[in-house]
Amino acid sequence: MSDNTTVEGDRDTRFFGQPWALAHVFGVEMWERFSFYGMQGILIYYLYFSVAEGGLGMPEAVATGIVGAYGGSVYLATILGAWLADRLFGSERVLFASAIVIMAGHIALAVLPGFVGVGVGLVLVAVGSGGLKANATSVVGSLYSAADPRRDAGFSLFYLGINLGAFFGPLLTGLVQSAAGFHWGFGLAAVGMGLGLIQYSFGRKQLPAETRTVPNPLPRTKFVLVTVIGVVAIAALAALVLIGVIRADNLSTVVVITVVAATLAYFTVILTSRGITPVERSRVFGFIPLFIVSVAFWSLYQQQFTVIPLYSQSQLNRSILGWEMPAVWVQSINPVFIIILSGVFAAIWTKLGTRQPATPIKFALGAIIMGAAFLLFLPFAGGGANSTPLLAIVGILFVFTVAELLISPVGLSVTTKLAPKKFHTQMVALFFLSVALGSAISGVLSQFYTPENEVPYFSILGIIAIAVGVALLLLVKPVLALMKGVR
């Protein structure tokens, strides 16, 4: 970022104390999350509800595995989106194109029948969402100089936009699905993404010029090679599906293996690159413990879209004055708390300034609190159908939210600070790989959940998450030493 841009950005406070350009990224991300969570809110029910109920009639374990694998694939696709931005097109252009791909995916879910619509739609939404997420985060990071103390607060405000969409998405698609069917619900998600695309098209030119530059251009001599590799990879994936190696019942495990391989490869490429300095290399090493804790956190947190929908449908008492709340509405509880608390957390970090806890401490506390949230299910475990009070799940999801705010927006922010200059967007993709791995693991884990084994399920996972958080607390000093001045 040039000195002039930095000064202008630091002085611009027109969007709730943040640069005005944040409003444009805030808007497109809000509508993208509306469509994403609106679709995902009804997806698992579409997969396992009977054909008579408008669903596809899959076994519950297979359905939760697919949802977990899909969630992991979304964040795995951030690698492709980041690479396209860093090597070919720049972040802003990839963000815009990705929004178009997402809308096409939602349209496919809405108009194509059965498993064809699910296959085509989820692939397009996953690829598009991956491209949009990595690059939207990178664009937000470009709005601030390295020393701007508003950075974490700005990411928290950005996170508010995400959760406004996440709140309204399940509510409205759930209502439409109940009244008119699943395909109309998917259609509403497509409309939401269309609105986001229109809004962003008017404001995209006001973003900093650097968001359209390519930081590490791919040499023209390698274009043919890269194209061939891409075609071969797609053909190999299609062949594995056709011969039955990749199936619906093992999809989440396949995604876990793929993400682990991608993570190891990505860390190796960055750490062995001649284009990074010794300080940048040390910071990448400092990112590794944060990555591990992030995986543990998301493995539990992402069960909001696998185990908790099943729990809400069968174990939760959703009766309110004789009216039964749709199970999908439970997925709007967490965004409500995010909307309320993200501003509180942003104000706290702004008020504390340089006195706020270091990032490793925030991450450790987030993992510990997430583990505690799972232990809060234990008093209601084994109680039978409709036995858990609605207020209990509200309280548990409040704890989910506190943990989330200590890891997700903070993780996005610290990743942009630790990123080597030549791998800026791709480091953001690395953070999303931790989300991808956690999401896919949540799909694997959720296949072991049944109402009959709730006590071991919730207690074991909760204790593991707490242990991971405590381990990071014990390693705060050496991790900060590796981070070389970044807190």
Coordinates of C-alpha atoms in Angstrom, one line a residue:
M1 CA 0.0 0.0 0.0
S2 CA 1.4 3.4 -0.9
D3 CA 2.1 6.0 1.8
N4 CA -0.7 8.3 0.4
T5 CA -3.3 5.5 0.4
T6 CA -2.3 4.6 3.9
V7 CA -2.7 8.1 5.2
E8 CA -6.1 8.6 3.5
G9 CA -7.3 5.2 4.8
D10 CA -6.3 6.0 8.3
R11 CA -8.2 9.3 8.2
D12 CA -11.3 7.9 6.5
T13 CA -13.9 7.2 9.3
R14 CA -17.1 7.5 7.3
F15 CA -18.4 4.0 7.9
F16 CA -18.9 3.7 11.6
G17 CA -15.4 4.9 12.2
Q18 CA -14.0 2.7 9.5
P19 CA -13.0 3.5 5.8
W20 CA -16.0 4.0 3.5
A21 CA -14.7 1.3 1.2
L22 CA -15.5 -1.3 3.9
A23 CA -19.2 -0.7 3.3
H24 CA -19.0 -2.2 -0.2
V25 CA -17.2 -5.4 0.9
F26 CA -19.5 -5.5 4.0
G27 CA -22.6 -5.5 1.7
V28 CA -21.6 -8.2 -0.8
E29 CA -20.4 -10.5 2.1
M30 CA -23.7 -9.9 3.9
W31 CA -25.8 -11.0 0.9
E32 CA -23.5 -13.9 0.1
R33 CA -23.9 -15.1 3.7
F34 CA -27.6 -14.7 3.4
S35 CA -27.7 -17.0 0.5
F36 CA -25.1 -19.4 1.9
Y37 CA -26.6 -19.9 5.3
G38 CA -30.2 -19.7 4.0
M39 CA -29.4 -22.6 1.6
Q40 CA -27.3 -24.5 4.2
G41 CA -30.1 -24.1 6.8
I42 CA -32.5 -26.2 4.8
L43 CA -29.9 -28.4 3.0
I44 CA -29.6 -31.2 5.6
Y45 CA -33.4 -31.5 5.9
Y46 CA -33.6 -31.7 2.1
L47 CA -31.1 -34.5 2.1
Y48 CA -32.6 -36.7 4.8
F49 CA -36.4 -35.8 4.8
S50 CA -38.4 -38.5 3.1
V51 CA -39.5 -38.1 -0.6
A52 CA -43.1 -37.6 0.7
E53 CA -41.8 -34.6 2.7
G54 CA -40.1 -33.2 -0.4
G55 CA -36.6 -34.5 0.5
L56 CA -34.2 -37.0 -1.0
G57 CA -34.6 -39.7 1.7
M58 CA -30.9 -40.2 2.6
P59 CA -29.8 -41.8 5.9
E60 CA -29.1 -39.2 8.5
A61 CA -25.4 -40.2 8.9
V62 CA -24.8 -39.8 5.2
A63 CA -26.6 -36.5 5.1
T64 CA -24.5 -35.0 7.9
G65 CA -21.4 -36.3 6.3
I66 CA -22.3 -34.6 3.0
V67 CA -23.0 -31.3 4.8
G68 CA -19.7 -31.5 6.6
A69 CA -17.8 -32.3 3.4
Y70 CA -19.6 -29.5 1.6
G71 CA -18.6 -27.0 4.4
G72 CA -15.0 -28.2 4.2
S73 CA -15.0 -27.9 0.4
V74 CA -16.1 -24.3 0.6
Y75 CA -13.1 -23.4 2.6
L76 CA -10.8 -25.7 0.7
A77 CA -11.8 -23.8 -2.5
T78 CA -10.3 -20.7 -0.9
I79 CA -7.0 -22.1 -2.1
L80 CA -8.1 -21.8 -5.7
G81 CA -9.6 -18.3 -5.2
A82 CA -6.4 -17.1 -3.5
W83 CA -4.1 -18.5 -6.1
L84 CA -6.2 -16.9 -8.9
A85 CA -6.0 -13.6 -7.1
D86 CA -2.3 -13.7 -6.3
R87 CA -1.1 -15.1 -9.6
L88 CA -3.6 -14.1 -12.4
F89 CA -6.3 -11.6 -11.7
G90 CA -6.1 -9.8 -8.3
S91 CA -8.4 -10.1 -5.4
E92 CA -11.2 -7.7 -6.4
R93 CA -11.8 -9.3 -9.9
V94 CA -11.8 -12.8 -8.4
L95 CA -14.3 -11.7 -5.7
F96 CA -16.7 -10.3 -8.4
A97 CA -16.5 -13.4 -10.6
S98 CA -17.0 -15.7 -7.6
A99 CA -20.2 -14.0 -6.7
I100 CA -21.6 -14.8 -10.1
V101 CA -20.6 -18.5 -9.7
I102 CA -22.3 -18.6 -6.4
M103 CA -25.6 -17.3 -7.8
A104 CA -25.4 -19.9 -10.6
G105 CA -25.0 -22.6 -7.9
H106 CA -28.1 -21.5 -6.0
I107 CA -30.1 -21.3 -9.3
A108 CA -29.0 -24.9 -10.0
L109 CA -30.3 -26.1 -6.6
A110 CA -33.6 -24.3 -7.2
V111 CA -34.3 -25.6 -10.7
L112 CA -32.5 -28.9 -11.2
P113 CA -34.2 -31.9 -9.7
G114 CA -32.9 -34.4 -7.1
F115 CA -29.3 -35.5 -6.8
V116 CA -28.3 -33.7 -10.1
G117 CA -29.3 -30.3 -8.6
V118 CA -27.5 -31.1 -5.3
G119 CA -24.3 -32.2 -7.1
V120 CA -24.1 -29.3 -9.6
G121 CA -25.4 -26.7 -7.1
L122 CA -23.1 -27.5 -4.2
V123 CA -20.0 -27.7 -6.4
L124 CA -20.7 -24.2 -7.9
V125 CA -21.6 -22.7 -4.5
A126 CA -18.5 -24.3 -2.9
V127 CA -16.1 -23.0 -5.6
G128 CA -17.7 -19.6 -5.7
S129 CA -17.8 -19.2 -1.9
G130 CA -14.2 -20.2 -1.6
G131 CA -13.1 -17.5 -4.1
L132 CA -15.3 -14.9 -2.5
K133 CA -14.3 -15.6 1.1
A134 CA -10.5 -15.5 0.8
N135 CA -10.6 -12.4 -1.4
A136 CA -13.2 -10.4 0.6
T137 CA -11.0 -10.9 3.7
S138 CA -7.9 -9.9 1.8
V139 CA -9.6 -6.8 0.4
V140 CA -10.7 -5.7 3.9
G141 CA -7.1 -6.1 5.1
S142 CA -5.9 -3.8 2.3
L143 CA -8.0 -1.0 3.7
Y144 CA -5.8 -0.6 6.7
S145 CA -2.1 0.2 7.2
A146 CA -0.2 -2.3 9.4
A147 CA -0.2 0.1 12.3
D148 CA -3.8 1.1 12.1
P149 CA -5.3 0.3 15.6
R150 CA -8.8 0.0 14.0
R151 CA -7.9 -3.2 12.2
D152 CA -9.4 -5.7 14.6
A153 CA -12.5 -3.5 15.1
G154 CA -12.9 -3.3 11.3
F155 CA -12.8 -7.0 11.0
S156 CA -15.4 -7.3 13.8
L157 CA -17.6 -4.9 11.9
F158 CA -17.1 -6.9 8.7
Y159 CA -18.1 -10.0 10.8
L160 CA -21.3 -8.2 11.8
G161 CA -22.2 -8.0 8.1
I162 CA -21.6 -11.7 7.7
N163 CA -23.9 -12.5 10.6
L164 CA -26.7 -10.1 9.5
G165 CA -26.9 -12.3 6.4
A166 CA -26.5 -15.5 8.5
F167 CA -29.4 -14.4 10.7
F168 CA -32.0 -13.5 8.0
G169 CA -31.0 -16.3 5.6
P170 CA -32.3 -19.4 7.6
L171 CA -35.3 -17.4 8.8
L172 CA -36.6 -16.5 5.4
T173 CA -35.6 -19.6 3.5
G174 CA -37.0 -21.7 6.3
L175 CA -40.3 -19.8 6.0
V176 CA -40.4 -20.2 2.2
Q177 CA -39.4 -23.9 2.4
S178 CA -42.2 -24.5 4.9
A179 CA -44.8 -22.7 2.7
A180 CA -43.8 -23.6 -0.8
G181 CA -41.1 -26.4 -0.7
F182 CA -37.3 -26.8 -0.7
H183 CA -36.7 -25.6 -4.3
W184 CA -38.4 -22.3 -3.6
G185 CA -36.2 -21.9 -0.5
F186 CA -33.1 -22.5 -2.7
G187 CA -34.5 -19.9 -5.1
L188 CA -34.7 -17.3 -2.4
A189 CA -31.0 -17.9 -1.7
A190 CA -30.3 -17.2 -5.4
V191 CA -32.2 -13.9 -5.2
G192 CA -30.2 -12.9 -2.1
M193 CA -26.9 -13.5 -3.9
G194 CA -28.2 -11.6 -6.9
L195 CA -29.0 -8.5 -4.7
G196 CA -25.4 -8.7 -3.3
L197 CA -24.0 -8.9 -6.8
I198 CA -25.9 -5.8 -7.9
Q199 CA -24.9 -3.8 -4.8
Y200 CA -21.3 -4.7 -5.1
S201 CA -21.1 -3.9 -8.9
F202 CA -21.9 -0.2 -8.0
G203 CA -19.1 0.1 -5.4
R204 CA -16.3 -2.1 -6.6
K205 CA -14.5 0.7 -8.4
Q206 CA -14.1 2.6 -5.2
L207 CA -11.9 0.0 -3.6
P208 CA -8.1 0.6 -3.5
A209 CA -6.3 0.1 -6.8
E210 CA -4.0 -2.5 -5.1
T211 CA -6.9 -4.9 -4.8
R212 CA -6.8 -5.2 -8.6
T213 CA -3.1 -5.7 -8.9
V214 CA -1.5 -9.2 -9.1
P215 CA 1.1 -9.4 -6.4
N216 CA 3.0 -12.5 -7.8
P217 CA 2.1 -12.8 -11.5
L218 CA 2.4 -16.2 -13.1
P219 CA 4.9 -16.2 -15.9
R220 CA 3.2 -16.6 -19.3
T221 CA 5.5 -19.5 -20.1
K222 CA 3.6 -21.5 -17.4
F223 CA 0.1 -20.8 -18.6
V224 CA -0.2 -24.0 -20.7
L225 CA 1.2 -26.1 -17.9
V226 CA -1.2 -24.8 -15.3
T227 CA -4.1 -25.3 -17.7
V228 CA -3.2 -28.9 -18.3
I229 CA -2.8 -29.5 -14.6
G230 CA -6.3 -28.1 -14.0
V231 CA -7.9 -30.2 -16.7
V232 CA -6.2 -33.4 -15.5
A233 CA -7.2 -32.7 -11.9
I234 CA -10.9 -32.2 -12.9
A235 CA -10.8 -35.4 -15.0
A236 CA -9.2 -37.4 -12.2
L237 CA -11.9 -36.2 -9.7
A238 CA -14.7 -37.1 -12.1
A239 CA -13.1 -40.6 -12.7
L240 CA -12.9 -41.2 -8.9
V241 CA -16.6 -40.4 -8.6
L242 CA -17.6 -42.6 -11.5
I243 CA -15.6 -45.7 -10.4
G244 CA -17.0 -45.3 -6.8
V245 CA -13.9 -44.3 -4.9
I246 CA -15.5 -41.1 -3.9
R247 CA -19.1 -41.8 -2.6
A248 CA -21.7 -39.9 -0.6
D249 CA -21.0 -42.0 2.5
N250 CA -17.2 -41.3 2.6
L251 CA -17.2 -37.8 1.2
S252 CA -16.3 -36.1 4.4
T253 CA -13.3 -38.4 5.0
V254 CA -12.1 -37.7 1.4
V255 CA -12.3 -34.0 2.1
V256 CA -10.4 -34.4 5.4
I257 CA -7.5 -36.2 3.6
T258 CA -7.5 -33.7 0.8
V259 CA -7.4 -30.7 3.1
V260 CA -4.5 -32.3 5.2
A261 CA -2.5 -32.8 2.0
A262 CA -3.3 -29.3 0.8
T263 CA -2.3 -27.8 4.2
L264 CA 1.1 -29.6 4.3
A265 CA 1.8 -28.6 0.7
Y266 CA 0.8 -25.0 1.3
F267 CA 3.0 -24.6 4.4
T268 CA 5.9 -26.2 2.6
V269 CA 5.5 -23.9 -0.5
I270 CA 5.4 -20.8 1.6
L271 CA 8.1 -21.7 4.1
T272 CA 10.6 -22.8 1.4
S273 CA 9.9 -19.9 -0.9
R274 CA 12.9 -17.6 -1.7
G275 CA 10.5 -14.7 -1.9
I276 CA 10.0 -14.4 1.8
T277 CA 12.3 -12.9 4.4
P278 CA 13.5 -14.6 7.6
V279 CA 11.1 -12.5 9.7
E280 CA 8.2 -13.5 7.4
R281 CA 9.2 -17.2 7.6
S282 CA 9.3 -17.0 11.4
R283 CA 5.8 -15.5 11.5
V284 CA 4.5 -18.4 9.3
F285 CA 5.9 -20.8 11.8
G286 CA 4.2 -18.8 14.6
F287 CA 0.9 -19.3 12.7
I288 CA 1.1 -23.1 12.9
P289 CA -0.1 -23.4 16.6
L290 CA -2.9 -21.0 15.8
F291 CA -3.9 -23.1 12.8
I292 CA -4.1 -26.3 15.0
V293 CA -6.2 -24.6 17.6
S294 CA -8.5 -23.2 14.9
V295 CA -9.0 -26.7 13.5
A296 CA -10.0 -28.0 16.9
F297 CA -12.4 -25.1 17.4
W298 CA -14.1 -25.4 14.0
S299 CA -14.5 -29.2 14.4
L300 CA -16.9 -28.5 17.2
Y301 CA -18.4 -25.2 16.0
Q302 CA -19.4 -26.4 12.6
Q303 CA -21.6 -29.1 14.1
Q304 CA -24.2 -26.3 14.2
F305 CA -24.9 -27.5 10.6
T306 CA -24.6 -31.3 11.2
V307 CA -25.5 -32.5 14.8
I308 CA -27.4 -29.5 16.0
P309 CA -30.0 -29.6 13.2
L310 CA -30.7 -33.3 14.1
Y311 CA -30.8 -32.4 17.7
S312 CA -33.2 -29.5 17.1
Q313 CA -35.5 -31.7 15.0
S314 CA -35.7 -34.6 17.6
Q315 CA -34.5 -33.5 21.0
L316 CA -35.4 -29.9 21.3
N317 CA -38.8 -28.6 22.6
R318 CA -39.6 -25.9 20.1
S319 CA -43.1 -25.2 21.3
I320 CA -43.8 -21.5 22.0
L321 CA -47.3 -20.8 23.4
G322 CA -48.6 -23.8 21.4
W323 CA -46.8 -22.8 18.2
E324 CA -43.9 -25.0 17.1
M325 CA -40.9 -23.1 15.9
P326 CA -39.3 -24.4 12.7
A327 CA -36.1 -26.4 13.5
V328 CA -34.1 -24.4 10.9
W329 CA -34.7 -21.2 12.9
V330 CA -32.3 -22.5 15.6
Q331 CA -29.5 -21.7 13.1
S332 CA -30.4 -18.0 13.3
I333 CA -29.8 -17.9 17.1
N334 CA -26.0 -17.7 16.9
P335 CA -26.1 -14.8 14.3
V336 CA -28.3 -12.8 16.7
F337 CA -25.7 -13.1 19.4
I338 CA -22.9 -12.2 16.9
I339 CA -24.8 -9.1 15.9
I340 CA -25.2 -8.1 19.5
L341 CA -21.7 -9.0 20.7
S342 CA -19.5 -8.2 17.7
G343 CA -19.9 -4.5 18.4
V344 CA -19.2 -5.1 22.1
F345 CA -16.0 -7.0 21.2
A346 CA -14.9 -4.4 18.7
A347 CA -15.4 -1.7 21.3
I348 CA -13.4 -3.7 23.9
W349 CA -10.5 -4.3 21.5
T350 CA -10.6 -0.6 20.5
K351 CA -10.7 0.6 24.1
L352 CA -7.9 -1.7 25.2
G353 CA -5.7 -0.8 22.2
T354 CA -2.2 -2.2 22.7
R355 CA -3.3 -3.6 26.1
Q356 CA -5.6 -6.2 24.7
P357 CA -4.7 -9.9 25.1
A358 CA -2.4 -11.2 22.5
T359 CA -3.8 -13.3 19.7
P360 CA -2.6 -16.7 21.1
I361 CA -4.4 -16.0 24.3
K362 CA -7.6 -15.1 22.5
F363 CA -7.3 -18.4 20.5
A364 CA -6.7 -20.5 23.6
L365 CA -9.6 -19.0 25.5
G366 CA -11.8 -19.5 22.4
A367 CA -11.0 -23.2 22.3
I368 CA -11.6 -23.7 26.0
I369 CA -14.9 -21.9 25.9
M370 CA -16.0 -23.9 22.8
G371 CA -15.2 -27.1 24.7
A372 CA -17.2 -25.9 27.7
A373 CA -20.2 -25.2 25.4
F374 CA -20.2 -28.9 24.4
L375 CA -20.2 -29.9 28.1
L376 CA -23.3 -27.8 28.6
F377 CA -25.2 -30.4 26.6
L378 CA -24.6 -33.0 29.3
P379 CA -27.4 -32.0 31.8
F380 CA -29.9 -32.6 29.0
A381 CA -28.3 -35.7 27.5
G382 CA -30.5 -38.8 27.1
G383 CA -33.7 -37.0 28.0
G384 CA -35.7 -38.2 25.0
A385 CA -37.6 -36.6 22.3
N386 CA -38.5 -32.9 22.7
S387 CA -36.9 -32.9 26.2
T388 CA -34.4 -30.0 25.9
P389 CA -35.8 -26.6 26.7
L390 CA -35.5 -24.0 23.9
L391 CA -33.8 -21.6 26.4
A392 CA -31.1 -24.2 27.0
I393 CA -30.0 -24.3 23.3
V394 CA -30.2 -20.5 23.3
G395 CA -27.7 -20.4 26.3
I396 CA -25.4 -23.0 24.7
L397 CA -25.3 -21.1 21.4
F398 CA -24.5 -17.9 23.4
V399 CA -21.4 -19.7 24.6
F400 CA -20.6 -20.8 21.0
T401 CA -20.7 -17.1 20.0
V402 CA -18.3 -15.9 22.7
A403 CA -15.8 -18.6 21.6
E404 CA -16.3 -17.7 17.9
L405 CA -15.6 -14.0 18.5
L406 CA -12.3 -14.9 20.2
I407 CA -11.1 -16.9 17.1
S408 CA -12.8 -16.2 13.8
P409 CA -12.5 -12.4 13.3
V410 CA -9.3 -12.3 15.3
G411 CA -7.9 -15.1 13.1
L412 CA -8.8 -13.3 9.9
S413 CA -7.1 -10.2 11.3
V414 CA -3.9 -11.9 12.5
T415 CA -3.5 -13.8 9.3
T416 CA -3.3 -10.7 7.2
K417 CA -0.7 -9.3 9.7
L418 CA 1.4 -12.5 9.7
A419 CA 1.2 -13.0 5.9
P420 CA 4.4 -12.7 3.8
K421 CA 4.0 -9.9 1.2
K422 CA 4.0 -12.3 -1.8
F423 CA 1.6 -14.7 -0.2
H424 CA -0.9 -12.3 1.2
T425 CA -4.2 -13.7 -0.1
Q426 CA -2.8 -17.3 0.0
M427 CA -2.1 -16.9 3.8
V428 CA -5.8 -16.0 4.2
A429 CA -6.6 -19.2 2.3
L430 CA -4.4 -21.1 4.9
F431 CA -6.6 -19.8 7.7
F432 CA -9.6 -20.9 5.8
L433 CA -8.0 -24.3 5.3
S434 CA -8.2 -24.6 9.1
V435 CA -11.9 -24.0 8.8
A436 CA -12.1 -26.5 5.9
L437 CA -10.4 -29.2 8.0
G438 CA -12.5 -28.5 11.0
S439 CA -15.7 -28.5 8.9
A440 CA -14.9 -31.8 7.3
I441 CA -13.9 -33.3 10.6
S442 CA -17.3 -32.2 12.0
G443 CA -18.9 -34.2 9.2
V444 CA -16.9 -37.3 10.1
L445 CA -17.6 -36.8 13.9
S446 CA -21.3 -36.2 13.4
Q447 CA -21.8 -39.6 11.9
F448 CA -21.1 -41.1 15.4
Y449 CA -23.8 -39.0 17.1
T450 CA -27.0 -40.6 18.1
P451 CA -29.5 -39.5 20.9
E452 CA -28.4 -42.7 22.7
N453 CA -24.7 -41.8 23.0
E454 CA -24.9 -38.1 23.8
V455 CA -23.0 -38.3 27.1
P456 CA -19.8 -39.8 25.6
Y457 CA -20.1 -37.8 22.4
F458 CA -20.4 -34.3 24.0
S459 CA -18.1 -35.0 26.9
I460 CA -15.1 -36.4 24.9
L461 CA -15.2 -33.7 22.3
G462 CA -15.6 -31.0 24.9
I463 CA -12.6 -32.2 27.0
I464 CA -10.4 -32.5 23.9
A465 CA -11.1 -28.9 22.9
I466 CA -10.4 -27.6 26.4
A467 CA -7.1 -29.5 26.5
V468 CA -6.0 -28.0 23.2
G469 CA -6.8 -24.5 24.5
V470 CA -4.8 -25.1 27.7
A471 CA -1.8 -26.4 25.7
L472 CA -1.7 -23.1 23.7
L473 CA -1.9 -21.1 26.9
L474 CA 1.2 -22.8 28.0
L475 CA 3.0 -22.0 24.7
V476 CA 2.0 -18.3 24.5
K477 CA 5.6 -16.9 25.0
P478 CA 7.3 -19.1 22.4
V479 CA 4.5 -18.5 19.9
L480 CA 4.7 -14.7 20.3
A481 CA 8.5 -14.9 19.9
L482 CA 8.0 -16.6 16.5
M483 CA 5.4 -14.0 15.5
K484 CA 8.1 -11.3 15.6
G485 CA 6.3 -8.3 17.0
V486 CA 2.8 -9.2 15.8
R487 CA 0.3 -9.7 18.6

